[in-house]
Amino acid sequence: MGPPSSSGFYVSRAVALLLAGLVAALLLALAVLAALYGHCERVPPSELPGLRDSEAKSSPPLRQKPTPTPKPSSARELAVTTTPSNWRPPGPWDQLHLPPWLVPLHYDLELWPQLRPDELPAGSLPFTGRVNITVRCTVATSRLLLHSLFQDCERAEVRGPLSPGTGNATVGRVPVDDVWFALDTEYMVLELSEPLKPGSSYELQLSFSGLVNEDLREGLFLNVYTDQGERRALLASQLEPTFARYVFPCFDEPALKATFNITMIHHPSYVALSNMPKLGQSEKEDVNGSKWTVTTFSTTPHMPTYLVAFVICDYDHVNRTERGKEIRIWARKDAIANGSADYALNITGPIFSFLEDLFNISYSLPKTDIIALPSFDNRAMENWGLMIFDESGLLLEPKDQLTEKKTLISYVVSHEIGHQWFGNLVTMNWWNNIWLNEGFASYFEFEVINYFNPKLPRNEIFFSNILHNILREDHALVTRAVAMKVENFKTSEIQELFDIFTYSKGASMARMLSCFLNEHLFVSALKTYLKTFSYSNAEQDDLWRHFQMAIDDQSTVILPATIKNIMDNWTHQSGFPVITLNVSTGVMKQEPFYLENIKNRTLLTSNDTWIVPILWMKNGTTQPLVWLDQSSKVFPEMQVSDSDHDWVILNLNMTGYYRVNYDKLGWKKLNQQLEKDPKAIPVIHRLQLIDDAFSLSKNNYIEIETALELTKYLAEEDEIIVWHTVLVNLVTRDLVSEVNIYDIYSLLKRYLLKRLNLIWNIYSTIIRENVLALQDDYLALISLEKLFVTACWLGLEDCLQLSKELFAKWVDHPENEIPYPIKDVVLCYGIALGSDKEWDILLNAYTNTTNKEEKIQLAYAMSCSKDPWILNRYMEYAISTSPFTSNETNIIEVVAASEVGRYVAKDFLVNNWQAVSKRYGTQSLINLIYTIGRTITTDLQIVELQQFFSNMLEEHQRIRVHANLQTIKNENLKNKKLSARMAAWLRRNT
């Protein structure tokens, strides 16, 4: 939509009169809004040189406002108004994209947060700021739009046109008649008396003020924390995706890159950090005579607003130099003194160097600051030159040696450094292609760690961290694709794009692409892509074009179609295919994966196909790549003979984004091989067979018996990650809740305990004799808890005994830490197998610790008691005594989640539901209904449960609860049928 002319809105005289009357009628409301949203100062037109009186006295055609009160200065105030969308005239402020009339070139930004060490903020903190934005006009317009939200505008001027070659000396000013806000689309609108000239540059000068909130983690925010025994505060920023507008007026879209000169005014005892190195410092005195430090920073490269970053803190740092550029890790002074930042410092430089060499593009900035915040909801943010982390993702403490934290820090740091190329240097054009940032950063975090740790099982780790989770979430009817074709996202919808599909499916797309091309070709294409679009923006098609150029320049890799034709279906289409191979005929077919394989699915969505790369192996030997580029195709080479040694597995190393099914003979051959010699099938494919089979059986593609047959060999399985996959799929929460149905618990106990001996003996011995041997075994660290909790749940005597031993050692000598991977399980069974004496010990530990994670851990453990009177006392404590005043854990829900606690909690609610509602909120009562009713299978049980809770809920809540209980019942009935079939199979095989 083109810009309107300088004469105002295009309306008839009658409509103008009607609108004017409406404005007059709402004058009182506008006055209130003006008070709420502040005011904006402008230079009166009559005071500007070169303007006639008639021009100076002109006013906007549709805005009526009280006569402003003159100020002592030469300027006078205009009330800033906000316009609800239901009565303002239609215009560019209704669009979700900024109009292309102005292109930002440079920002001079100054921020002054009123943070003082002797006056810690209580909830919020005021800040003021000024920004001068140099823009180039592309279309004549007298109406300027930029983003701004939660700020009061104090002053607005437009200088220009600027004269090139004279230091941007101005030849005049453009009068600002009015400033108003369209809050729903988050725009600030400047109404000018005359249009800007196309091809000319101007400077928008804006002064503003706002509040920094401790509760928010968007825009500018506060952390209040304890360091060196004192309460302290820091200020930091999070501007991605659309929160720069919360801090300063700006053109807050990723394609509108500009350079930034940033100035921070802060208390002298604090240090200020931003994207670039410090340029200089001076002193400033406020109206009260207090001294403030003014820190200026060097000019940034061209970058989007979401990468601008600020921190004001009282921190220490450690530093090193990598290829002549300084790297500093900032953290609480206690953490620096304890050496908690050393690991991050030691890995950061080498990661930068590896990626510089890989892409043959040097890191663009002269320094890197990385800061660890006590609390940061986003975990980590890749701001150019000033990366911000939550402490948990950056600091490694001595007690963390038996956790997966060391590996986690490596991955998170690698991810954020990867963004320095994917996102910072080359930015997606719009948020619908955010996977170009996050997907590639997620993929390269694994490539970085594999490079520095070549012994790590790369495929198994990618499966555990990425594939396992996304394949469980994705299906044909999900409304989410990796790259969304729609661009008109609302702000809230943009935030929702930062999800598992963007990160994990995006990383899976990059990995699949790398594998069917080859790593050299993959990286070569990325080099030219990054070089071409440096300091600029790109779309998905730009990426495909560079891959195609790399393919066209060689003759080794031959594809069945262009990269665009191959990849667009994977990125634009939801879900993934199920590939089914008939090993008798060699016929391979594809179909979209549906949850529960619903019938008549063609009525629900088009039956799209993918161009599928099939990497595969036969009898343990890797075979040449083939392509399934239609719904069905014959591959004679995939047929198997009657020989016991003949078997086929598709999707080599699980590099393709799909699940694999076989005909009955195909599954039978794989079962035979597993029982005869499981090690002939690589670990990643033993994982794959289990995970694919259970997912396909759960969703009605194959029988549950087919999946169970794959578990017969497990007595010979010594890889804990394979066991983890089996137990996650087999010993589910639903199954644990229904242990008494069809005797499945006793059957499963006999079946699994017979097969657990080997893997249990390996890890129980390590725990008893040399538990530190696990510290570099990432897969064991993430898998051990499930093995341990299942063994104890099945009543394995040695598991229960080991839990008792570890619990007793910890109670007698707290320095004997319970190994972190199994601490939850040991604490739980220490309580379950103990008495009120052990319970009181945990209560005392809960009362004395200030560690939030430890409090949650202890709260859950105390709910493991089998004694109803202890659980009842626990709930009474929860609603009445001080140790449980925080809302970190809903104790009533935790108790109700156990088998014994379900009945105790229900009885407790009879006389205490009002206290529970007051303590945890009405929603907690609704959650308790679902928890207590988690095993219902009849309408009578629903009626009984609703009658029990009827006086606790409002009518609308009762209706919603009834519908959800019906869903739980139907799900349980389905699980009941499944459990019956599993029980029948277990009877035949134990």
mmCIF file of C-alpha atoms in Angstrom, residues 159 358 720 886:
data_model
loop_
_atom_site.group_PDB
_atom_site.id
_atom_site.type_symbol
_atom_site.label_atom_id
_atom_site.label_comp_id
_atom_site.label_asym_id
_atom_site.label_seq_id
_atom_site.Cartn_x
_atom_site.Cartn_y
_atom_site.Cartn_z
ATOM 1 C CA ARG A 159 16.196 17.157 10.742
ATOM 2 C CA LEU A 358 35.587 -24.145 8.346
ATOM 3 C CA ILE A 720 22.841 -48.129 27.984
ATOM 4 C CA SER A 886 7.355 -20.744 48.000
#
